Coordinates of C-alpha atoms in Angstrom, one line a residue:
Chain A
M392 CA 27.6 15.3 118.3
A393 CA 29.7 12.0 119.3
L394 CA 33.4 12.4 120.0
W395 CA 34.5 9.6 117.8
L396 CA 31.7 11.2 115.0
Y397 CA 33.7 14.8 115.1
V398 CA 37.3 12.8 114.6
A399 CA 36.4 10.5 111.6
R400 CA 34.6 13.8 109.7
R401 CA 37.8 15.8 110.7
L402 CA 39.9 12.9 109.2
A403 CA 37.8 12.3 105.9
V404 CA 39.0 15.8 105.5
L405 CA 42.0 15.2 106.6
V406 CA 43.0 12.3 103.5
P407 CA 42.2 14.8 101.1
T408 CA 44.5 17.4 101.7
L409 CA 47.5 14.9 102.9
F410 CA 47.0 13.5 99.2
F411 CA 47.4 17.2 97.8
V412 CA 50.6 17.7 99.9
S413 CA 52.1 14.5 98.6
V414 CA 51.3 15.9 94.9
L415 CA 52.2 19.0 95.6
I416 CA 55.5 17.7 97.3
F417 CA 56.3 15.5 94.7
S418 CA 56.0 17.9 91.6
L419 CA 58.8 20.0 93.4
Q420 CA 61.2 17.2 91.5
Q421 CA 59.4 17.9 88.2
L422 CA 61.0 21.7 89.2
L423 CA 64.3 20.8 88.8
P424 CA 66.0 22.0 85.9
G425 CA 67.2 19.6 82.9
D426 CA 67.0 15.7 83.5
A427 CA 65.7 14.9 87.2
A428 CA 68.0 11.9 87.4
V429 CA 71.0 14.0 86.6
A430 CA 70.2 16.2 89.2
L431 CA 69.1 13.7 91.9
A432 CA 72.0 11.8 91.6
G433 CA 73.9 15.1 92.7
E434 CA 77.5 15.7 91.9
E435 CA 78.9 12.6 91.0
N436 CA 77.8 12.9 87.5
D437 CA 78.5 9.3 87.2
P438 CA 76.5 7.5 84.4
A439 CA 76.2 4.3 86.4
A440 CA 74.4 6.7 89.4
V441 CA 72.5 8.5 87.0
A442 CA 71.2 5.1 85.0
A443 CA 70.5 3.3 88.9
I444 CA 68.5 6.3 89.8
R445 CA 66.7 6.3 86.6
A446 CA 65.9 2.9 87.0
R447 CA 65.1 3.0 90.3
Y448 CA 63.0 5.8 90.4
R449 CA 61.5 4.7 86.5
L450 CA 62.0 8.3 85.7
D451 CA 61.0 6.7 82.2
Q452 CA 57.8 5.9 82.9
P453 CA 54.9 8.9 82.5
V454 CA 54.7 11.3 85.7
P455 CA 51.3 9.9 87.1
V456 CA 52.8 6.6 87.1
Q457 CA 56.1 7.9 88.8
Y458 CA 54.1 9.5 91.5
G459 CA 51.8 6.4 92.0
L460 CA 54.7 4.6 92.3
W461 CA 56.4 7.0 94.6
L462 CA 53.3 7.3 96.7
G463 CA 53.4 3.4 97.1
R464 CA 57.4 3.7 99.0
V465 CA 56.4 6.1 100.5
L466 CA 53.6 4.6 102.2
A467 CA 55.5 1.7 102.8
G468 CA 58.0 3.8 105.1
D469 CA 60.4 3.7 102.0
F470 CA 61.7 7.4 101.3
G471 CA 64.9 6.3 99.4
E472 CA 68.4 6.8 100.9
S473 CA 70.3 10.1 101.3
L474 CA 72.8 10.5 98.2
R475 CA 74.9 11.9 100.6
N476 CA 75.9 9.4 103.0
R477 CA 73.8 6.4 101.9
I478 CA 72.1 6.1 105.0
P479 CA 67.9 5.3 104.4
V480 CA 66.1 8.6 104.9
R481 CA 64.1 6.8 107.6
E482 CA 66.7 6.7 109.5
L483 CA 68.0 9.9 109.1
L484 CA 64.2 11.4 110.3
A485 CA 64.1 8.5 113.0
S486 CA 67.4 10.0 114.3
K487 CA 66.6 13.9 113.8
L488 CA 62.8 13.7 115.3
P489 CA 63.7 13.5 118.7
V490 CA 66.1 16.3 118.8
T491 CA 63.6 18.6 117.0
V492 CA 61.0 17.7 119.3
E493 CA 62.8 17.8 122.7
L494 CA 63.5 21.8 121.5
A495 CA 60.0 22.4 120.2
L496 CA 58.8 21.6 124.1
C497 CA 61.6 23.3 125.8
S498 CA 60.6 26.1 123.5
M499 CA 56.9 25.5 124.6
L500 CA 57.3 25.5 128.0
I501 CA 59.3 28.8 128.0
A502 CA 56.7 30.0 125.8
L503 CA 54.0 29.3 128.0
V504 CA 55.8 30.5 131.4
I505 CA 56.3 33.8 129.9
G506 CA 52.9 34.4 127.7
I507 CA 50.3 33.6 130.1
P508 CA 51.2 35.1 132.8
T509 CA 52.1 38.4 130.8
G510 CA 49.0 38.2 129.0
I511 CA 46.7 37.8 132.5
L512 CA 48.9 41.0 134.0
S513 CA 48.2 42.9 130.4
A514 CA 44.6 42.1 130.3
T515 CA 44.0 42.9 134.3
R516 CA 45.4 45.9 133.5
K517 CA 44.1 46.8 130.5
G518 CA 45.5 50.3 129.3
T519 CA 48.0 50.9 132.2
L520 CA 51.8 51.1 131.0
V521 CA 52.3 47.4 132.0
D522 CA 50.0 46.7 129.7
V523 CA 51.4 49.2 127.0
V524 CA 55.3 47.6 127.9
A525 CA 53.9 43.4 127.7
N526 CA 52.2 44.6 124.1
F527 CA 55.3 46.1 123.1
F528 CA 57.5 43.0 124.3
A529 CA 54.7 40.4 122.7
L530 CA 55.2 41.9 119.6
S531 CA 59.1 41.9 119.7
G532 CA 59.0 38.3 120.2
L533 CA 56.5 38.5 117.0
S534 CA 59.2 40.5 114.7
V535 CA 62.7 39.7 116.0
P536 CA 64.3 37.4 113.0
H537 CA 64.9 34.5 115.4
F538 CA 67.6 33.9 113.4
W539 CA 69.3 37.0 114.3
L540 CA 68.4 36.6 117.9
G541 CA 70.2 33.7 118.0
I542 CA 73.5 35.0 116.6
M543 CA 72.9 38.4 119.6
L544 CA 72.7 35.5 122.3
I545 CA 74.9 33.4 121.4
L546 CA 77.7 36.8 121.0
L547 CA 76.3 38.1 124.5
F548 CA 75.9 34.7 126.7
A549 CA 79.3 32.4 124.5
V550 CA 81.2 35.1 123.1
R551 CA 81.4 37.4 125.7
L552 CA 79.9 36.1 129.1
G553 CA 81.1 32.6 128.2
W554 CA 78.3 31.0 130.4
L555 CA 76.4 28.7 127.7
P556 CA 78.0 26.6 124.8
A557 CA 77.6 28.9 121.1
S558 CA 76.5 25.8 119.4
G559 CA 76.3 21.8 119.6
Y560 CA 74.0 19.5 121.1
V561 CA 74.3 16.3 123.4
P562 CA 71.6 14.6 123.9
P563 CA 70.3 13.9 127.3
W564 CA 70.7 10.2 128.0
E565 CA 74.5 11.2 127.6
D566 CA 74.9 14.3 129.7
L567 CA 70.9 15.6 131.1
R568 CA 73.2 18.4 132.1
Q569 CA 75.2 19.6 129.1
N570 CA 72.3 18.6 127.2
L571 CA 70.1 21.5 129.1
T572 CA 72.9 24.4 128.7
T573 CA 72.9 23.4 124.6
I574 CA 69.4 23.4 124.3
L575 CA 68.7 26.8 126.3
L576 CA 69.7 29.5 124.0
P577 CA 67.9 28.3 121.2
S578 CA 64.6 27.5 123.2
V579 CA 64.8 30.8 124.5
V580 CA 65.0 32.2 120.7
L581 CA 62.0 30.1 119.3
G582 CA 60.1 30.4 122.9
T583 CA 60.3 34.2 122.8
G584 CA 58.5 34.3 119.4
V585 CA 55.5 31.6 120.7
A586 CA 55.7 33.8 124.1
G587 CA 54.5 36.8 121.8
V588 CA 51.7 35.0 120.4
I589 CA 50.2 33.0 123.2
M590 CA 50.6 37.1 125.5
R591 CA 48.6 38.0 122.8
H592 CA 45.9 35.6 122.8
T593 CA 46.0 35.3 126.4
R594 CA 44.9 38.9 126.7
S595 CA 42.3 39.1 124.1
A596 CA 40.5 35.8 125.6
M597 CA 41.0 37.4 129.3
L598 CA 39.4 40.3 128.0
Q599 CA 36.4 38.4 126.9
T600 CA 35.8 36.7 129.6
L601 CA 36.3 39.0 132.2
G602 CA 33.4 41.1 131.0
A603 CA 31.5 37.9 130.7
D604 CA 28.6 38.2 133.2
Y605 CA 29.3 35.1 135.2
V606 CA 32.8 37.4 136.3
R607 CA 30.7 40.1 137.2
T608 CA 28.3 37.6 139.5
A609 CA 31.6 36.6 141.0
R610 CA 32.9 40.1 141.9
A611 CA 29.0 41.1 143.0
K612 CA 29.6 38.4 145.6
S613 CA 32.7 39.3 146.8
V614 CA 34.5 36.5 145.6
P615 CA 38.4 37.9 145.8
E616 CA 40.2 39.6 142.9
R617 CA 42.3 36.9 142.5
L618 CA 40.0 33.9 143.2
V619 CA 38.3 36.2 139.8
V620 CA 40.9 36.5 137.5
L621 CA 42.3 33.0 138.3
K622 CA 39.9 30.8 138.8
H623 CA 36.7 32.2 136.9
A624 CA 38.3 34.3 134.0
L625 CA 40.8 32.2 133.2
R626 CA 39.7 28.6 133.5
N627 CA 37.3 29.3 130.3
A628 CA 40.1 31.7 128.7
L629 CA 42.6 28.8 128.4
I630 CA 40.3 27.1 126.2
P631 CA 41.4 28.7 123.5
I632 CA 44.8 29.0 124.6
I633 CA 45.3 25.0 124.9
T634 CA 43.9 25.0 121.1
L635 CA 46.7 28.0 120.1
G636 CA 49.2 26.1 122.1
A637 CA 49.1 22.3 120.5
I638 CA 48.8 24.6 116.8
E639 CA 52.0 26.6 117.6
F640 CA 53.7 23.5 118.7
G641 CA 53.4 21.9 115.0
R642 CA 54.9 25.2 114.1
L643 CA 57.6 24.7 116.5
L644 CA 58.6 21.5 115.0
S645 CA 58.9 23.0 111.3
G646 CA 59.9 26.3 112.4
A647 CA 63.0 25.4 113.4
V648 CA 65.0 25.3 110.6
L649 CA 67.2 28.8 111.1
T650 CA 67.2 28.6 114.5
E651 CA 68.7 24.7 114.1
Q652 CA 71.0 26.2 111.8
V653 CA 72.6 28.6 113.9
F654 CA 73.1 26.7 117.2
A655 CA 74.4 23.6 114.9
I656 CA 71.8 21.1 116.5
P657 CA 71.2 18.2 114.5
G658 CA 67.6 18.0 114.1
F659 CA 64.9 18.3 111.7
G660 CA 65.6 21.7 110.4
K661 CA 69.6 21.0 109.7
L662 CA 68.6 17.7 108.0
L663 CA 66.1 19.8 105.9
V664 CA 68.8 22.5 105.1
D665 CA 71.8 20.5 104.8
G666 CA 69.2 18.0 102.5
V667 CA 69.2 22.1 100.3
F668 CA 73.1 22.3 100.2
N669 CA 73.8 18.5 99.2
R670 CA 71.1 18.3 96.8
D671 CA 70.0 15.5 98.4
Y672 CA 66.2 16.1 97.1
A673 CA 65.2 12.5 98.8
V674 CA 66.0 14.1 102.2
V675 CA 64.2 17.2 101.1
Q676 CA 60.7 15.5 100.0
A677 CA 60.6 13.3 103.1
V678 CA 61.0 16.3 106.0
V679 CA 58.6 18.4 104.1
L680 CA 56.2 15.2 103.9
V681 CA 56.5 14.8 107.6
S682 CA 56.7 18.1 108.7
A683 CA 53.4 18.8 107.0
S684 CA 51.9 15.7 108.1
L685 CA 52.8 16.2 112.0
Y686 CA 51.4 20.0 111.4
V687 CA 48.3 18.4 110.1
L688 CA 47.9 15.7 113.1
L689 CA 48.3 18.2 115.7
N690 CA 45.6 20.8 114.1
L691 CA 43.8 17.8 114.4
G692 CA 44.4 17.1 117.9
A693 CA 44.2 21.1 118.5
D694 CA 40.7 20.7 117.3
V695 CA 39.8 17.5 119.7
L696 CA 40.8 19.1 122.2
Y697 CA 38.7 22.2 121.8
F698 CA 36.0 20.2 120.9
L699 CA 36.8 18.5 124.5
A700 CA 37.0 21.0 126.4
N701 CA 34.3 23.2 125.1
P702 CA 31.0 21.6 126.3
R703 CA 29.0 24.0 124.5
L704 CA 30.0 22.3 120.8
R705 CA 29.2 18.8 121.2
G706 CA 25.5 20.0 121.0
T707 CA 25.8 21.3 117.6
T708 CA 26.1 19.2 114.8
Chain B
M1087 CA 25.7 44.4 113.2
S1088 CA 27.7 41.2 112.0
P1089 CA 31.0 41.3 110.7
A1090 CA 29.6 40.9 107.4
A1091 CA 27.1 43.5 107.6
A1092 CA 29.6 45.8 109.1
L1093 CA 31.7 45.1 105.7
G1094 CA 28.9 45.8 103.5
A1095 CA 28.4 48.1 100.6
P1096 CA 28.6 51.4 102.2
A1097 CA 31.2 50.3 104.1
V1098 CA 33.8 51.1 101.2
T1099 CA 32.3 54.6 100.0
A1100 CA 34.5 57.5 100.4
T1101 CA 33.5 58.8 103.6
R1102 CA 34.2 55.5 104.9
R1103 CA 37.8 55.4 103.8
Y1104 CA 38.3 58.8 105.0
K1105 CA 36.9 57.9 108.4
A1106 CA 39.3 54.8 108.7
A1107 CA 42.5 56.8 107.7
R1108 CA 41.3 59.7 109.9
Q1109 CA 40.7 56.8 113.0
L1110 CA 43.8 55.5 111.8
A1111 CA 45.7 58.6 111.9
R1112 CA 44.5 59.4 115.7
R1113 CA 46.8 56.3 116.8
P1114 CA 49.7 57.4 117.4
A1115 CA 51.7 53.9 117.7
A1116 CA 50.5 53.4 113.8
M1117 CA 51.6 56.4 112.7
A1118 CA 55.2 56.2 113.8
A1119 CA 54.7 52.6 112.1
L1120 CA 53.8 54.4 109.0
A1121 CA 56.3 56.9 109.4
V1122 CA 59.0 53.9 110.0
V1123 CA 57.9 52.4 106.5
L1124 CA 58.0 55.5 104.5
G1125 CA 61.5 56.1 106.3
F1126 CA 63.0 52.7 105.2
I1127 CA 60.8 53.3 101.6
V1128 CA 63.0 56.5 101.3
V1129 CA 66.2 54.6 102.1
A1130 CA 65.8 52.5 99.9
L1131 CA 65.3 54.9 96.8
A1132 CA 67.4 57.2 97.8
A1133 CA 70.2 54.7 98.5
P1134 CA 72.6 55.5 95.8
R1135 CA 72.7 59.6 97.1
L1136 CA 72.5 58.3 100.8
A1137 CA 75.3 55.6 100.6
P1138 CA 79.0 57.1 101.2
Y1139 CA 80.5 54.0 99.8
D1140 CA 80.3 51.9 96.6
P1141 CA 78.4 48.6 98.7
N1142 CA 80.8 46.0 96.7
A1143 CA 84.1 47.9 96.9
I1144 CA 86.4 45.7 98.5
D1145 CA 89.3 47.4 100.6
Y1146 CA 91.6 45.4 102.0
R1147 CA 93.5 47.9 104.2
A1148 CA 90.4 48.1 106.1
L1149 CA 89.1 44.9 106.5
R1150 CA 86.7 44.4 109.8
K1151 CA 87.6 47.6 111.2
A1152 CA 85.4 48.7 114.1
P1153 CA 82.9 51.5 113.5
S1154 CA 85.1 54.8 112.8
A1155 CA 84.6 58.9 111.2
A1156 CA 85.5 57.2 107.8
H1157 CA 82.6 54.0 108.5
R1158 CA 79.9 54.7 110.5
L1159 CA 79.1 51.4 111.0
G1160 CA 82.5 49.5 110.8
T1161 CA 83.7 47.2 107.7
D1162 CA 83.0 43.6 106.9
E1163 CA 85.5 40.7 106.2
V1164 CA 86.7 42.1 102.8
G1165 CA 86.6 46.0 104.0
R1166 CA 83.2 46.8 102.7
D1167 CA 81.5 49.7 104.2
V1168 CA 78.6 48.3 106.4
L1169 CA 76.2 51.3 106.4
S1170 CA 76.4 51.6 102.5
R1171 CA 75.7 47.9 102.6
L1172 CA 72.6 48.4 104.5
L1173 CA 71.1 51.1 103.0
W1174 CA 71.5 49.3 99.3
G1175 CA 70.6 46.0 101.3
A1176 CA 67.0 47.7 102.1
R1177 CA 66.3 47.5 98.0
A1178 CA 66.5 43.5 98.2
S1179 CA 64.3 43.8 101.2
L1180 CA 61.8 46.1 100.3
L1181 CA 61.6 44.6 96.7
A1182 CA 61.5 40.7 99.1
G1183 CA 58.5 42.0 100.7
V1184 CA 56.4 43.6 98.1
V1185 CA 57.2 41.5 94.9
P1186 CA 56.0 38.3 96.9
V1187 CA 53.0 39.4 98.2
T1188 CA 51.8 41.6 95.1
L1189 CA 52.1 38.4 93.7
A1190 CA 50.0 36.0 95.9
V1191 CA 47.3 39.3 95.8
A1192 CA 46.8 38.8 92.3
L1193 CA 46.9 35.2 92.3
S1194 CA 44.2 34.5 95.1
V1195 CA 42.3 37.9 94.5
P1196 CA 40.5 35.8 91.1
L1197 CA 41.2 32.5 92.9
G1198 CA 39.6 33.7 96.4
L1199 CA 36.2 35.5 94.3
L1200 CA 35.8 32.2 91.9
S1201 CA 36.3 29.7 94.5
G1202 CA 33.3 31.4 97.1
S1203 CA 31.4 32.8 94.2
V1204 CA 30.5 30.0 92.0
G1205 CA 30.9 27.0 95.3
G1206 CA 30.5 23.4 94.0
W1207 CA 33.3 21.1 92.8
V1208 CA 35.0 24.4 92.1
D1209 CA 35.4 25.6 95.5
G1210 CA 36.1 22.0 96.8
L1211 CA 39.0 21.4 94.7
I1212 CA 40.5 25.1 95.3
M1213 CA 40.0 25.1 99.1
R1214 CA 41.6 21.2 99.3
V1215 CA 44.9 22.2 97.0
N1216 CA 44.5 25.1 99.1
D1217 CA 44.5 23.3 102.7
A1218 CA 47.5 21.2 101.6
M1219 CA 49.4 24.0 100.8
L1220 CA 48.5 25.9 104.2
S1221 CA 49.5 22.8 105.8
I1222 CA 53.3 23.2 105.1
P1223 CA 54.4 25.9 107.3
F1224 CA 55.2 29.0 105.5
L1225 CA 59.3 28.6 105.9
I1226 CA 59.6 25.2 104.8
V1227 CA 57.3 25.7 101.7
A1228 CA 60.0 28.9 100.6
I1229 CA 62.9 27.0 101.6
A1230 CA 61.9 23.8 99.7
L1231 CA 60.8 25.7 96.4
A1232 CA 63.7 27.7 96.3
A1233 CA 65.9 24.8 96.5
F1234 CA 64.4 23.0 93.8
L1235 CA 64.4 26.4 91.7
G1236 CA 67.5 27.5 92.2
P1237 CA 69.1 30.2 94.8
G1238 CA 68.9 33.4 93.4
L1239 CA 66.8 37.1 94.9
G1240 CA 64.4 36.3 91.7
N1241 CA 63.5 32.5 92.3
A1242 CA 63.5 33.2 96.6
M1243 CA 60.8 36.0 96.0
I1244 CA 58.5 33.5 93.6
A1245 CA 58.6 30.8 96.3
I1246 CA 57.6 33.5 99.1
G1247 CA 55.0 34.3 96.9
I1248 CA 54.0 30.8 96.2
A1249 CA 53.6 30.0 100.2
A1250 CA 51.6 33.3 101.2
L1251 CA 49.2 32.2 98.6
P1252 CA 47.2 30.1 100.6
T1253 CA 46.7 32.8 103.3
F1254 CA 45.2 35.0 101.1
V1255 CA 42.9 32.5 98.8
R1256 CA 41.6 31.5 102.1
L1257 CA 41.2 34.9 103.2
V1258 CA 39.2 36.4 100.1
R1259 CA 37.1 33.2 99.9
G1260 CA 36.1 33.3 103.4
T1261 CA 34.9 36.9 103.1
V1262 CA 33.3 36.4 99.9
L1263 CA 31.2 33.8 101.3
A1264 CA 30.0 36.2 104.6
I1265 CA 29.1 38.9 102.0
K1266 CA 27.3 37.0 99.4
T1267 CA 24.3 37.1 101.6
E1268 CA 24.3 40.3 102.4
E1269 CA 21.0 42.0 101.0
Y1270 CA 22.4 44.4 98.8
V1271 CA 24.3 41.5 96.5
E1272 CA 21.3 39.6 96.4
A1273 CA 19.5 43.1 95.3
A1274 CA 22.2 43.1 92.2
Q1275 CA 21.3 39.7 91.3
A1276 CA 17.8 40.6 91.7
L1277 CA 18.5 43.6 89.2
G1278 CA 20.0 41.0 86.6
C1279 CA 24.0 41.7 87.5
S1280 CA 25.7 38.7 85.8
R1281 CA 27.8 36.7 88.2
P1282 CA 30.8 38.1 87.1
R1283 CA 29.6 41.6 87.7
V1284 CA 28.1 40.7 90.8
A1285 CA 31.6 39.4 92.2
V1286 CA 33.7 42.3 90.5
R1287 CA 31.7 45.3 91.0
H1288 CA 29.9 44.7 94.0
I1289 CA 31.5 41.4 96.3
L1290 CA 35.5 42.2 95.5
P1291 CA 35.6 46.2 97.0
N1292 CA 34.0 44.7 100.1
T1293 CA 37.2 42.2 100.4
L1294 CA 39.7 44.7 100.2
P1295 CA 39.9 46.0 103.9
P1296 CA 41.0 42.5 105.6
L1297 CA 43.1 42.2 102.5
F1298 CA 44.6 45.4 103.5
V1299 CA 45.6 44.2 107.2
Q1300 CA 46.6 40.7 105.9
V1301 CA 48.8 42.5 103.1
S1302 CA 51.3 44.7 105.8
I1303 CA 51.6 41.3 108.2
T1304 CA 52.5 39.6 105.0
V1305 CA 55.1 42.0 103.7
A1306 CA 56.6 41.8 106.9
A1307 CA 56.6 38.1 107.2
A1308 CA 58.5 38.1 103.0
I1309 CA 60.9 40.1 104.6
I1310 CA 62.3 37.9 107.1
A1311 CA 61.7 35.0 105.1
E1312 CA 64.1 36.8 102.5
A1313 CA 66.7 37.5 105.3
S1314 CA 66.3 33.7 106.5
L1315 CA 66.6 32.1 102.4
S1316 CA 69.7 34.9 101.8
F1317 CA 70.8 34.2 105.5
L1318 CA 70.7 30.4 104.2
G1319 CA 72.0 30.8 100.9
L1320 CA 69.2 30.9 98.8
G1321 CA 68.0 34.5 98.2
Q1322 CA 70.4 37.3 97.3
Q1323 CA 73.7 36.2 96.3
P1324 CA 77.0 37.2 96.8
P1325 CA 78.3 40.4 96.3
A1326 CA 74.6 42.2 96.2
P1327 CA 74.0 43.2 99.4
S1328 CA 70.9 42.4 101.2
W1329 CA 70.5 41.7 105.2
G1330 CA 70.2 37.9 105.3
S1331 CA 73.3 37.6 103.3
M1332 CA 75.2 40.0 105.6
L1333 CA 74.3 38.5 108.8
N1334 CA 75.4 35.1 107.4
A1335 CA 78.9 36.4 106.6
A1336 CA 78.5 38.0 110.4
Q1337 CA 78.6 34.8 112.0
R1338 CA 81.6 33.6 111.2
Y1339 CA 83.2 36.9 112.3
L1340 CA 81.2 37.5 116.1
S1341 CA 83.8 37.5 118.2
P1342 CA 86.4 39.9 116.3
A1343 CA 83.9 41.9 114.2
P1344 CA 79.9 42.3 116.4
W1345 CA 78.8 45.2 114.5
M1346 CA 78.6 43.2 111.4
A1347 CA 76.1 41.1 112.9
L1348 CA 74.1 43.8 115.0
Y1349 CA 73.4 46.3 112.5
P1350 CA 71.7 44.1 109.4
G1351 CA 69.5 42.4 112.5
L1352 CA 68.6 45.7 114.0
M1353 CA 67.2 47.1 110.0
I1354 CA 65.0 43.5 109.4
F1355 CA 63.6 44.2 113.2
G1356 CA 62.6 47.5 112.5
I1357 CA 61.1 47.3 109.3
V1358 CA 59.3 44.0 110.4
M1359 CA 58.3 45.3 113.4
A1360 CA 56.5 48.8 111.9
L1361 CA 54.7 46.6 109.3
N1362 CA 53.5 44.6 112.3
V1363 CA 52.2 47.7 114.5
L1364 CA 50.5 49.2 111.4
G1365 CA 49.2 45.8 110.7
D1366 CA 47.5 46.1 114.2
G1367 CA 46.5 49.4 113.6
L1368 CA 45.1 48.8 110.1
R1369 CA 43.1 45.7 111.8
D1370 CA 41.4 47.8 114.4
V1371 CA 40.5 50.5 112.3
L1372 CA 39.1 48.1 109.4
D1373 CA 37.9 45.0 111.1
P1374 CA 34.8 45.6 113.1
R1375 CA 35.5 42.1 115.3
H1376 CA 38.4 44.1 116.5
Q1377 CA 36.9 47.2 117.5

């Protein structure tokens, strides 16, 4: 199957998925207790503000009409205005997204640097103490509540040792060194969880490829073990890990909510939480919608990568 | 043997169940994890007997006292006993682990069975909505729902249950599709069993093994989700104790009272790790693909 056909097919499934995502997010508004206009106006309770919101969002119209109007605005890139500071939500999203992307990239780097080598080590030493310890750490990374790990790292490295700042964020274009010191702890926190996932997948993928015939052949030809592991086995084991990496990256973009909160990093997650507390529903809806869309697109990207990396798939329909 | 065949009709006979239990018993890690989970349940149930103090009793003479003989794990910012609050907090956490997952299973089993057995547009509609829900990350769904429903442990549990739903629907549907083509299902249909009877009597029991594995992993995720929501102030409301809300308060006193942050996190880590190890053990025993 040609690549374009594959992508076209996947996009065809994506459209209804995103349509239902938008329906779900719009219907959140219907969950608000009482009059939605009053709730959307926040704590001001100013009748003029309530009336303005009712008029702007056409809240007196039937729900399907309201949805259609909302979707039309969203598709045009108009997510409304933040109730708190009257800034268009679109601008807020544009200013917060790069921060979260940087955090996700740094976390992913840490996760790959830890996860892939430990996965390989664990697979090549299956059943030994190294394997047991590596598995224990992988599972710990998956089980530890990230926000607590963040608090503990702040306690150790900021409060006790004073090596790193406890919280805050400096953009890289202002001061790169400061930027890296502020982003290090949160990246470690997020990276450890993903490292656990990547380690476990690398291990099982490596175990599969290490048991494959071509690896046995390579060994029979007395190819050095190092080459067998790193060239023959790892190269094929990496295919599922690449796709997993793309999916996990999507998850990192939206999974940083509590970590950003703990480290006071002004990214997407903090925008969501602040939106929740300020009852800034337009912001909440926009963040959820954009997170879901990014997640879906990255999943598509993961599938395309898998398709490209796996020649066998191209033969199938 | 294909996974579907391995999950086939004879798979859930009493002998097979017994065999799975025996296999699980031979795994020391899984058994230790089971003991830890049972320990947490006992602690949650016996909290009123075990707790040395009233978890909400404020004592202004003992603000942020370090662990001592009187308060084994110290006191918090208003002088409440941290150990007592931890023991009582186990109730909120375990409840938040079990109730949402029960809710998710109760809704997803009929939906997944319907989707998988009926097929056609019903399946298409259920799966598209399901895909949409799956594409919004778990915690974001829970936070957004809890925000719109309003804060509170009850609403947090509903939010977590709904967030957990799509994974179960997909799992049940997938298993149903794999089992549907098995010979014994075709045989039951040939013998004139009605569609609902085939679904409930022949297909449903075989969806249970993968469901068990997913349950143990999701209970762990739900406990973390509740702690996260309570940490944000969207779950258990003060002064009722919950590990997440204890961590929220602890964050403001990291330097003078680090014990306030240490123990609630260790509790969450302990139960979640135990559930994940148990989940791994169950998967090894019940899911033939992992054997």
